[in-house]
PDB file of C-alpha atoms in Angstrom:
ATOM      1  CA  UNK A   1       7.739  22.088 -23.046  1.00  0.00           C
ATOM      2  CA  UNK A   2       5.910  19.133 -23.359  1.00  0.00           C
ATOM      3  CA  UNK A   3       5.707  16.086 -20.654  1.00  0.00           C
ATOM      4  CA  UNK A   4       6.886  14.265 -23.780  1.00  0.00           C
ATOM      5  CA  UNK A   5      10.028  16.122 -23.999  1.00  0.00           C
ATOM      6  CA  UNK A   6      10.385  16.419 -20.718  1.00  0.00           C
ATOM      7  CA  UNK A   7      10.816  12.293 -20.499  1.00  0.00           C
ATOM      8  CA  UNK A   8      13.998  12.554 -22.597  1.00  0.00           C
ATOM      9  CA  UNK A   9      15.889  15.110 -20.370  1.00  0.00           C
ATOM     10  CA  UNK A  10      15.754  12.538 -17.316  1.00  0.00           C
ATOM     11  CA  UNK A  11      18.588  11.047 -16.380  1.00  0.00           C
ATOM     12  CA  UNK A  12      17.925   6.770 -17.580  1.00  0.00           C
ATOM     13  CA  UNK A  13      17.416   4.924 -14.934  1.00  0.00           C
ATOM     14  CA  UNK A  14      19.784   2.142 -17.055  1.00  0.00           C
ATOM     15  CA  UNK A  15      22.776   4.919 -15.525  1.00  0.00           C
ATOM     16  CA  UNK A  16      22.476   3.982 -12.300  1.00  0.00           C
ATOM     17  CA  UNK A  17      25.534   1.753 -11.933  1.00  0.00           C
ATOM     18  CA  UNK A  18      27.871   0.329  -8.847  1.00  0.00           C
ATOM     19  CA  UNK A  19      27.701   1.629  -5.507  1.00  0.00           C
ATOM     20  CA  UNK A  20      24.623   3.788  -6.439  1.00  0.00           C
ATOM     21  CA  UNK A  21      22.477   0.553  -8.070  1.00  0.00           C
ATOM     22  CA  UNK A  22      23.557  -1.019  -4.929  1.00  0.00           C
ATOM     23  CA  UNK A  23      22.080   2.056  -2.616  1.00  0.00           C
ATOM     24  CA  UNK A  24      19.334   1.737  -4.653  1.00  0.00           C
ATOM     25  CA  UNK A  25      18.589  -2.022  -4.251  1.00  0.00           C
ATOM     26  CA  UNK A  26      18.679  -1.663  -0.342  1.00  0.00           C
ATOM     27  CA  UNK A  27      16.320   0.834   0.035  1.00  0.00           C
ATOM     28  CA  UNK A  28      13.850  -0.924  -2.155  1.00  0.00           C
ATOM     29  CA  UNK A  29      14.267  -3.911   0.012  1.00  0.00           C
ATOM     30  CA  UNK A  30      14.068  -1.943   3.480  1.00  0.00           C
ATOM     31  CA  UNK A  31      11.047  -0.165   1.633  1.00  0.00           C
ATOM     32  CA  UNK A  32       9.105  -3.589   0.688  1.00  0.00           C
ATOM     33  CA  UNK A  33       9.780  -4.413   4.763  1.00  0.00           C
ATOM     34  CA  UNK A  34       7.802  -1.467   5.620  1.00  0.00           C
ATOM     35  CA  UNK A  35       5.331  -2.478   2.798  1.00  0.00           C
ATOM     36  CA  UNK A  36       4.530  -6.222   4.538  1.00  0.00           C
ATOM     37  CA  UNK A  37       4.021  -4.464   7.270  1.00  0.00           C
ATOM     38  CA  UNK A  38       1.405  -2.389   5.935  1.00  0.00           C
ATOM     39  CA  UNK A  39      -0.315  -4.751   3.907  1.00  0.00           C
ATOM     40  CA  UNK A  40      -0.662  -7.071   7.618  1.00  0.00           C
ATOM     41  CA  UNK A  41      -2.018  -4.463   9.104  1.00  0.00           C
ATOM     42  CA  UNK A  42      -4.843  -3.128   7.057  1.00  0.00           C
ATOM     43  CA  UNK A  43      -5.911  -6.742   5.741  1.00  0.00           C
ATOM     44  CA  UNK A  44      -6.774  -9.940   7.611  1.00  0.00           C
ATOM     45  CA  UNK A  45      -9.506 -10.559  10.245  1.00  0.00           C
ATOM     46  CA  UNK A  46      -9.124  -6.823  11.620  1.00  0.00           C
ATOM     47  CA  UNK A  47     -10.595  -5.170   8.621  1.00  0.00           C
ATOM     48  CA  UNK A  48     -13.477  -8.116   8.695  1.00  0.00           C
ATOM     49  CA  UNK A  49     -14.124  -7.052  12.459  1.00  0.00           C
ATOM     50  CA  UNK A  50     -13.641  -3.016  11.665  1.00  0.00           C
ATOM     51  CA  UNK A  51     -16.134  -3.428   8.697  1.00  0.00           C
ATOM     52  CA  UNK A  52     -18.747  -5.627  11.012  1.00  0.00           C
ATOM     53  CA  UNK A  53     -18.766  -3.598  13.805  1.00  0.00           C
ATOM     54  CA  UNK A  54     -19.197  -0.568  11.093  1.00  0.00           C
ATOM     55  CA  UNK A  55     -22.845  -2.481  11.078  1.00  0.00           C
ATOM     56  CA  UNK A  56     -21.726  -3.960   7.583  1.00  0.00           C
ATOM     57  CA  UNK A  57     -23.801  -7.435   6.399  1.00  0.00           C
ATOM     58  CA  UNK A  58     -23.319  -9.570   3.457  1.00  0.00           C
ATOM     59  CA  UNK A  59     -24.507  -6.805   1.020  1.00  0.00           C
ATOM     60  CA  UNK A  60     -21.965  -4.513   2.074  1.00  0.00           C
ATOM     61  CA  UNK A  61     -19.069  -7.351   2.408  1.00  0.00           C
ATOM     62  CA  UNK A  62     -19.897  -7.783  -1.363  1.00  0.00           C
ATOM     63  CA  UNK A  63     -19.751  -4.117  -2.258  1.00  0.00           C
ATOM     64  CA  UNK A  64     -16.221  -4.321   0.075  1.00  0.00           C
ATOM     65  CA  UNK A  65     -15.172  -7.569  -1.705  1.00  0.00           C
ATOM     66  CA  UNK A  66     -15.555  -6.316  -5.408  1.00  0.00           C
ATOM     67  CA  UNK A  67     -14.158  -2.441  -4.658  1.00  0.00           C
ATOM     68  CA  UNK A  68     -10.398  -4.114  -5.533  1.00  0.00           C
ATOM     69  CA  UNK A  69     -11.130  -5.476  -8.769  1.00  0.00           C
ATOM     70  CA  UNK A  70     -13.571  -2.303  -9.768  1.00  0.00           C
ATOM     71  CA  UNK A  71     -10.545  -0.236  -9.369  1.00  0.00           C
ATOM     72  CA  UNK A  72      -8.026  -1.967 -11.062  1.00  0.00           C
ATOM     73  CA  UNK A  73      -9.877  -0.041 -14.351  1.00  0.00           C
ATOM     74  CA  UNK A  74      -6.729   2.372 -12.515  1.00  0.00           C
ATOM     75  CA  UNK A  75      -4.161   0.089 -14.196  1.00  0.00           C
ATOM     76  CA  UNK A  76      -5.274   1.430 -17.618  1.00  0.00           C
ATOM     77  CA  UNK A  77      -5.370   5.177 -16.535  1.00  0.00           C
ATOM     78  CA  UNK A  78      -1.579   4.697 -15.137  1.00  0.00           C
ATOM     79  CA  UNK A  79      -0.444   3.229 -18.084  1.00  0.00           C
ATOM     80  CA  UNK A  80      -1.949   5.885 -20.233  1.00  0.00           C
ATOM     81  CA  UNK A  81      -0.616   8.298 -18.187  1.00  0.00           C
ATOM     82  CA  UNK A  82       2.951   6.750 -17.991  1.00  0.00           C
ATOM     83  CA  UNK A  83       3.036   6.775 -22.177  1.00  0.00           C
ATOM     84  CA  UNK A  84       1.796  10.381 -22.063  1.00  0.00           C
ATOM     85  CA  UNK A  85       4.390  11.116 -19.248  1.00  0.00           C
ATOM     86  CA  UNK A  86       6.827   8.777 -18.402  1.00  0.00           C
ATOM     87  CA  UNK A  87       7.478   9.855 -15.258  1.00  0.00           C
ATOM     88  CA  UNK A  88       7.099   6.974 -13.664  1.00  0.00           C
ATOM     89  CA  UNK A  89       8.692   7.877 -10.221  1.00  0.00           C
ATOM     90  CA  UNK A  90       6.552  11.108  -9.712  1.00  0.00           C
ATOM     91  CA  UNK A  91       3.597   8.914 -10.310  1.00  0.00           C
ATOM     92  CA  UNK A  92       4.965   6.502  -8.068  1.00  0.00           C
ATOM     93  CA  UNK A  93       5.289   8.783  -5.249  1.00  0.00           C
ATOM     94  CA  UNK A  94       1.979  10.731  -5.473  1.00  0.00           C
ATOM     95  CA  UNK A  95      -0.159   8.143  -5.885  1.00  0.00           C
ATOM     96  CA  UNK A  96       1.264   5.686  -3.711  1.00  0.00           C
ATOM     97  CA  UNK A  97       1.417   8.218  -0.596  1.00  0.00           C
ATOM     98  CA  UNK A  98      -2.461   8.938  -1.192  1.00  0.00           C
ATOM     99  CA  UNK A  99      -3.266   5.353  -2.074  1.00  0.00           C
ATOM    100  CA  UNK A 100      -1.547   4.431   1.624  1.00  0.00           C
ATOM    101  CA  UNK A 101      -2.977   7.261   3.948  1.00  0.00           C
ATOM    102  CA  UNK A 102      -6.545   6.854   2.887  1.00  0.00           C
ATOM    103  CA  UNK A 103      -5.919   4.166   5.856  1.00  0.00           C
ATOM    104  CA  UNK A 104      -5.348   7.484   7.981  1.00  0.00           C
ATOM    105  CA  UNK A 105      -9.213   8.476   6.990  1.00  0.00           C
ATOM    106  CA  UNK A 106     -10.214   5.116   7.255  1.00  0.00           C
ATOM    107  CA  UNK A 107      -8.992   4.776  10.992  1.00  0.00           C
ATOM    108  CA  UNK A 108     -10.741   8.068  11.789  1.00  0.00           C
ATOM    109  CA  UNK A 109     -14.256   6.770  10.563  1.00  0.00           C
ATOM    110  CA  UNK A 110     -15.390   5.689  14.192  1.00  0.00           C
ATOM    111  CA  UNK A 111     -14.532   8.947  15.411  1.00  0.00           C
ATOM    112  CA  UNK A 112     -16.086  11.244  13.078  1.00  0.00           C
ATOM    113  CA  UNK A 113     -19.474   9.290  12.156  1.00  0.00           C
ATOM    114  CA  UNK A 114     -21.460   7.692  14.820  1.00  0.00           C
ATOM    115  CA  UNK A 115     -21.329   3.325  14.709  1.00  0.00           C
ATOM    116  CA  UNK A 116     -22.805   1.127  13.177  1.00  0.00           C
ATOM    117  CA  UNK A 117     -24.439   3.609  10.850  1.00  0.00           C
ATOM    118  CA  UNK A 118     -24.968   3.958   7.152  1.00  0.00           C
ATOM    119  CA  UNK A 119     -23.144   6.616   7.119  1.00  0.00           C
ATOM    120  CA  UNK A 120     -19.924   4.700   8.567  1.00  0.00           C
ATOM    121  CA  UNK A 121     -19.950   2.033   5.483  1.00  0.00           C
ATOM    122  CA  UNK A 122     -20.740   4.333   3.146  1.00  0.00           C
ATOM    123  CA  UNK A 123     -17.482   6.478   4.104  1.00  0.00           C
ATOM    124  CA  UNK A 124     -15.254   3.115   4.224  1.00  0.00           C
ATOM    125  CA  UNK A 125     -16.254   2.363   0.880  1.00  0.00           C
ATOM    126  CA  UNK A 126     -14.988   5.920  -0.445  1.00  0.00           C
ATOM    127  CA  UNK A 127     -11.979   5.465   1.594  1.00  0.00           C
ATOM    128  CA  UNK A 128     -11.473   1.757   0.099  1.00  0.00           C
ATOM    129  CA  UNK A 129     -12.398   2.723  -3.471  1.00  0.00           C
ATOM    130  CA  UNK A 130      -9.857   5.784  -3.680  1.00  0.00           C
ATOM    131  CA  UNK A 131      -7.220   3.910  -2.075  1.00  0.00           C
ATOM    132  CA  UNK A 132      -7.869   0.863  -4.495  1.00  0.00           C
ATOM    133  CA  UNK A 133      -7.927   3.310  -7.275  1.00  0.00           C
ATOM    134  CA  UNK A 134      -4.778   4.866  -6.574  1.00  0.00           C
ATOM    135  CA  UNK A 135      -2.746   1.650  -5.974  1.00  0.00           C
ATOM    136  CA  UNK A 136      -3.710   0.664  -9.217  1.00  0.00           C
ATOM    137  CA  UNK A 137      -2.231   3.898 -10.886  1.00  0.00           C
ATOM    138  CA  UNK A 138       0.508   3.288  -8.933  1.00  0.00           C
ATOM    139  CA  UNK A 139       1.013  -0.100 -10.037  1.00  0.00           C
ATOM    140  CA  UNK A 140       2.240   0.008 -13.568  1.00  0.00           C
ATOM    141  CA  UNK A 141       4.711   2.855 -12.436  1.00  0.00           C
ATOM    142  CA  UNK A 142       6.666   0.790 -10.149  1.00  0.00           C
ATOM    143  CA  UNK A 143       6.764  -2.214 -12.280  1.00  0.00           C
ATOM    144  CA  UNK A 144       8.244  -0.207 -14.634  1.00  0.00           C
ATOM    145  CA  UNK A 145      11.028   1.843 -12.894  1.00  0.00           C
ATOM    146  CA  UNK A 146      12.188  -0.876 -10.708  1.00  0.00           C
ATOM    147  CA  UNK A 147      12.185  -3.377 -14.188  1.00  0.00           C
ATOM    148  CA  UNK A 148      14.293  -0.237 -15.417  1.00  0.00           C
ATOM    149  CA  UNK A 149      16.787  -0.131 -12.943  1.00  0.00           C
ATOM    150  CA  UNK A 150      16.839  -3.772 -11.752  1.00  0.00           C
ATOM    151  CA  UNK A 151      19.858  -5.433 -14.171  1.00  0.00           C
ATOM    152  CA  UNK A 152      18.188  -8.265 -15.550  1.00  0.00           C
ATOM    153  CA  UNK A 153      21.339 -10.477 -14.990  1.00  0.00           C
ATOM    154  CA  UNK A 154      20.578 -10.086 -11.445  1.00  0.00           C
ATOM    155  CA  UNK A 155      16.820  -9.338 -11.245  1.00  0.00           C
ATOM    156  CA  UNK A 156      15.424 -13.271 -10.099  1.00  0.00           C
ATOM    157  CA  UNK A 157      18.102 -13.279  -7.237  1.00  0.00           C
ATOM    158  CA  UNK A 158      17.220  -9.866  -6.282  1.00  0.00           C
ATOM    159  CA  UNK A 159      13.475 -10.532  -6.094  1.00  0.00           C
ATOM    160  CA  UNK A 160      14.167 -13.760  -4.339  1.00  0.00           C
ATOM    161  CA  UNK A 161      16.743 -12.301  -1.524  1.00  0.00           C
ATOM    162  CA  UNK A 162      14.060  -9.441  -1.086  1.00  0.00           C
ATOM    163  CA  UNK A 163      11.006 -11.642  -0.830  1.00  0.00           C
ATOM    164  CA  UNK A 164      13.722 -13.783   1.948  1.00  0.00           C
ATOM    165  CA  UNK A 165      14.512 -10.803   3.831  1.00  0.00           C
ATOM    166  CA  UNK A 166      11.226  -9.651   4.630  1.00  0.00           C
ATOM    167  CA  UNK A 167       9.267 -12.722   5.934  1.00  0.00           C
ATOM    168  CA  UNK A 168      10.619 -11.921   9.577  1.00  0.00           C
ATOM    169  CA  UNK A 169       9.396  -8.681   9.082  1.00  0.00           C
ATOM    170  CA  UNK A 170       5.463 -10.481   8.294  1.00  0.00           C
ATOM    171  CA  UNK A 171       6.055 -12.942  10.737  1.00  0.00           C
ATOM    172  CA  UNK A 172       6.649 -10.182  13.295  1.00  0.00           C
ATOM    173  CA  UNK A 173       3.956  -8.139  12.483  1.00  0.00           C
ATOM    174  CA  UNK A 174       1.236 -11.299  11.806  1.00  0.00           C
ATOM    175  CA  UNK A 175       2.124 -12.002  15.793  1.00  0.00           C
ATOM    176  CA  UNK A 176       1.614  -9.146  17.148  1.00  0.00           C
ATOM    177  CA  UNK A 177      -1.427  -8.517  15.305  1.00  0.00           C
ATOM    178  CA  UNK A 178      -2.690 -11.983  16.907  1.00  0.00           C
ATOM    179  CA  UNK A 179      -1.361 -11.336  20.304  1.00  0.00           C
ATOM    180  CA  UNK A 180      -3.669  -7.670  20.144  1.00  0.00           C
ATOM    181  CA  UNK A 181      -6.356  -9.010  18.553  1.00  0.00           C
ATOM    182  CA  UNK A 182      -6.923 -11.701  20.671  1.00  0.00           C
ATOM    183  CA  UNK A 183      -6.318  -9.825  23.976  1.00  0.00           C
ATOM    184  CA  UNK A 184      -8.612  -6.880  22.628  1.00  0.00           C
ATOM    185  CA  UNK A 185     -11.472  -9.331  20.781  1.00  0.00           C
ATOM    186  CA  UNK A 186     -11.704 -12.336  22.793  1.00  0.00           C
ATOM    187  CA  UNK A 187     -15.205 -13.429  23.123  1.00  0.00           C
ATOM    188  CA  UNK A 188     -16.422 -11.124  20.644  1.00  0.00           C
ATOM    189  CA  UNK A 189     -18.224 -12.305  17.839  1.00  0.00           C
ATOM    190  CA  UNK A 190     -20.859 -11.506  14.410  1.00  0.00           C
ATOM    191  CA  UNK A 191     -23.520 -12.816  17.144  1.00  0.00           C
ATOM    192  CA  UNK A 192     -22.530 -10.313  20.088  1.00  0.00           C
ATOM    193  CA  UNK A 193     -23.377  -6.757  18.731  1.00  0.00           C
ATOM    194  CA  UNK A 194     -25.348  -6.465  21.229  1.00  0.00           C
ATOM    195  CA  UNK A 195     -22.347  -5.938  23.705  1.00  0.00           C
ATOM    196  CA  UNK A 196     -19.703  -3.886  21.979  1.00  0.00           C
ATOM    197  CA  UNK A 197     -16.384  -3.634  22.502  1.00  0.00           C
ATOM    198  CA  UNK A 198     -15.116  -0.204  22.097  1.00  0.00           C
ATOM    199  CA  UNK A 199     -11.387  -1.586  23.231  1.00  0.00           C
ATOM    200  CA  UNK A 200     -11.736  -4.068  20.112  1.00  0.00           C
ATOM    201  CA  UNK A 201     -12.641  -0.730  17.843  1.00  0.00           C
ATOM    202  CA  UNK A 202      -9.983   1.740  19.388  1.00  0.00           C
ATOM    203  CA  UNK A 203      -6.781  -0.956  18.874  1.00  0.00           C
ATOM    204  CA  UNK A 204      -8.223  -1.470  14.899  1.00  0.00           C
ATOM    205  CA  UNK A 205      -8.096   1.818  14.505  1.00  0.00           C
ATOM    206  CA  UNK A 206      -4.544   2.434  15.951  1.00  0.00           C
ATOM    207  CA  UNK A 207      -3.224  -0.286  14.263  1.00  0.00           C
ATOM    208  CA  UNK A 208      -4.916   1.015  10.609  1.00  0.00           C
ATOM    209  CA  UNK A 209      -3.123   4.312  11.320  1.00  0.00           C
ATOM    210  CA  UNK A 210       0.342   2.664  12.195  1.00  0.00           C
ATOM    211  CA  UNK A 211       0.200   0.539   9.145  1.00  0.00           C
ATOM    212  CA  UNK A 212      -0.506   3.421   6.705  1.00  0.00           C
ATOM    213  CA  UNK A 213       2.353   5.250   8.620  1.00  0.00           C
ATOM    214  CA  UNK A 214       4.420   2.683   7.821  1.00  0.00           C
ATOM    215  CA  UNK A 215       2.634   2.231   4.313  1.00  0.00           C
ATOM    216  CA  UNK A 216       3.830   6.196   3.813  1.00  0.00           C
ATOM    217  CA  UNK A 217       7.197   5.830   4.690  1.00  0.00           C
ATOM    218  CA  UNK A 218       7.363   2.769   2.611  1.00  0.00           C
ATOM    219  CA  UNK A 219       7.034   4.970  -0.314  1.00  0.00           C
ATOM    220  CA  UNK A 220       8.826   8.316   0.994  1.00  0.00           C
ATOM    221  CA  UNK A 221      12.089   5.683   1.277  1.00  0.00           C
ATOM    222  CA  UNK A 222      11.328   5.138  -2.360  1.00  0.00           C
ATOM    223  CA  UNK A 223      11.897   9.260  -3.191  1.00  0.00           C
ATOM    224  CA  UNK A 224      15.582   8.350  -2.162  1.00  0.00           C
ATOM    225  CA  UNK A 225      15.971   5.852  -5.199  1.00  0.00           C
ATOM    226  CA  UNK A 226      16.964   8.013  -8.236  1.00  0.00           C
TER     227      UNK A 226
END
C-alpha cells in the first residue's frame, strides 16, 4: 500500500474531541515548557563562549551564523515529504528527536577532539548543520498537526495561555544559566585564551547535554498526543 493510502486510514486529528483534546492541549503546553528550556540552554552567550574556546574567529562565527538559514532549504523537503506522506506526527517525532540530540554530540566535541583545533569547529558545524536541517523538516509537520487538532474557535487563547505559562519556566532557566555562567566564566574573556578555563568548558558542556535531554523529552511527551 501506498504512503498515500496509508494517510486516509489514520484516524483525523479533527476526532479528537472533549476530555481527549483537552489531554492533548496539556501535554503540548508541558511539552513547549521543556522546549524553552532547551532552546535557553543551547543558545545565548554559552554557545558564543563554547564556539570561541573551540578556537573559532570571525570566519567561523559567519559559517556558524548562516548554518540556520542554509538549512531552512529543510522546510521545502518536509513539506514535500508531508504531501507525499502525510504523516505528519511520525515526521514530527523522528526528526525532532535527532534534530534535539545532535546537542548530545555537540557537548561531547571537547572530549573526543583535542581544543581549540580545526578539527573541533569543523565537527560543531556538522553537528549544527544536521540539527538545523532536521528542525526545519520538522517544522512544517508540527505546524500542521497541532493547526489540525487545535479548534480554531479556541486556537489564539490557547497559544496565548501557552506562551503565559511557560515564561517562568525561561525565566528559571535564563537565571540559572547566569548564576553558572558567571560563577564558572568570571574573568574570562576573547582576550584570555591564553589561560583557559577548563571549569568554564566542562559546565557548557553539561548544560548542552541537559538541554537536549530536555529538548528529547520535549518531543517524546509529544508521542502521547494522538
Amino acid at each position: 500500500m501506498s504512503w498515500r493510502s496509508l494517510t486516509y486510514h489514520e484516524v483525523p486529528a479533527l476526532a479528537v474531541r472533549r476530555s481527549q483534546l483537552r489531554r492533548s492541549l496539556r501535554i503540548f503546553t508541558v511539552a513547549q515548557m521543556l522546549g524553552i528550556i532547551w532552546g535557553n540552554g543551547v543558545g545565548g552567550v554559552q554557545f558564543a563562549l563554547f564556539a570561541t574556546m573551540l578556537g573559532a574567529g570571525d570566519f567561523y562565527f559567519g559559517l556558524l551564523a548562516a548554518i540556520p538559514y542554509a538549512a531552512m532549504i529543510g522546510q521545502f523537503v518536509g513539506s514535500v515529504l508531508i504531501e507525499r506522506h502525510g504523516f505528519t506526527k511520525f515526521q514530527f517525532i523522528h526528526t525532532g528527536l535527532v534534530h534535539r540530540l545532535a546537542w548530545l554530540g555537540i557537548a561531547a566535541i571537547p572530549l573526543l577532539l583535542a581544543t581549540p583545533s580545526t578539527a573541533a569547529l569543523v565537527a560543531l558545524l556538522v553537528m549544527l548543520a544536521i540539527s538545523h536541517f532536521m528542525s526545519s523538516i520538522m517544522m512544517p509537520a508540527g505546524l500542521i498537526w497541532s493547526g489540525n487538532l487545535i479548534p480554531r474557535r479556541i486556537r489564539g487563547r490557547y497559544y496565548a495561555n501557552r506562551s503565559m505559562y511557560g515564561r517562568p519556566a525561561q525565566i528559571a532557566t535564563v537565571l540559572l544559566l547566569g548564576v553558572v555562567l558567571n560563577y564558572f566564566g568570571h574573568g574570562w574573556g576573547p582576550g584570555s585564551m591564553d589561560q583557559p578555563r577548563p571549569g568554564l568548558m566542562t559546565a557548557i558542556c553539561i548544560i548542552f547535554a541537559v538541554a537536549a535531554l530536555f529538548g528529547a523529552a520535549d518531543i517524546l511527551l509529544c508521542n502521547k498526543v494522538r
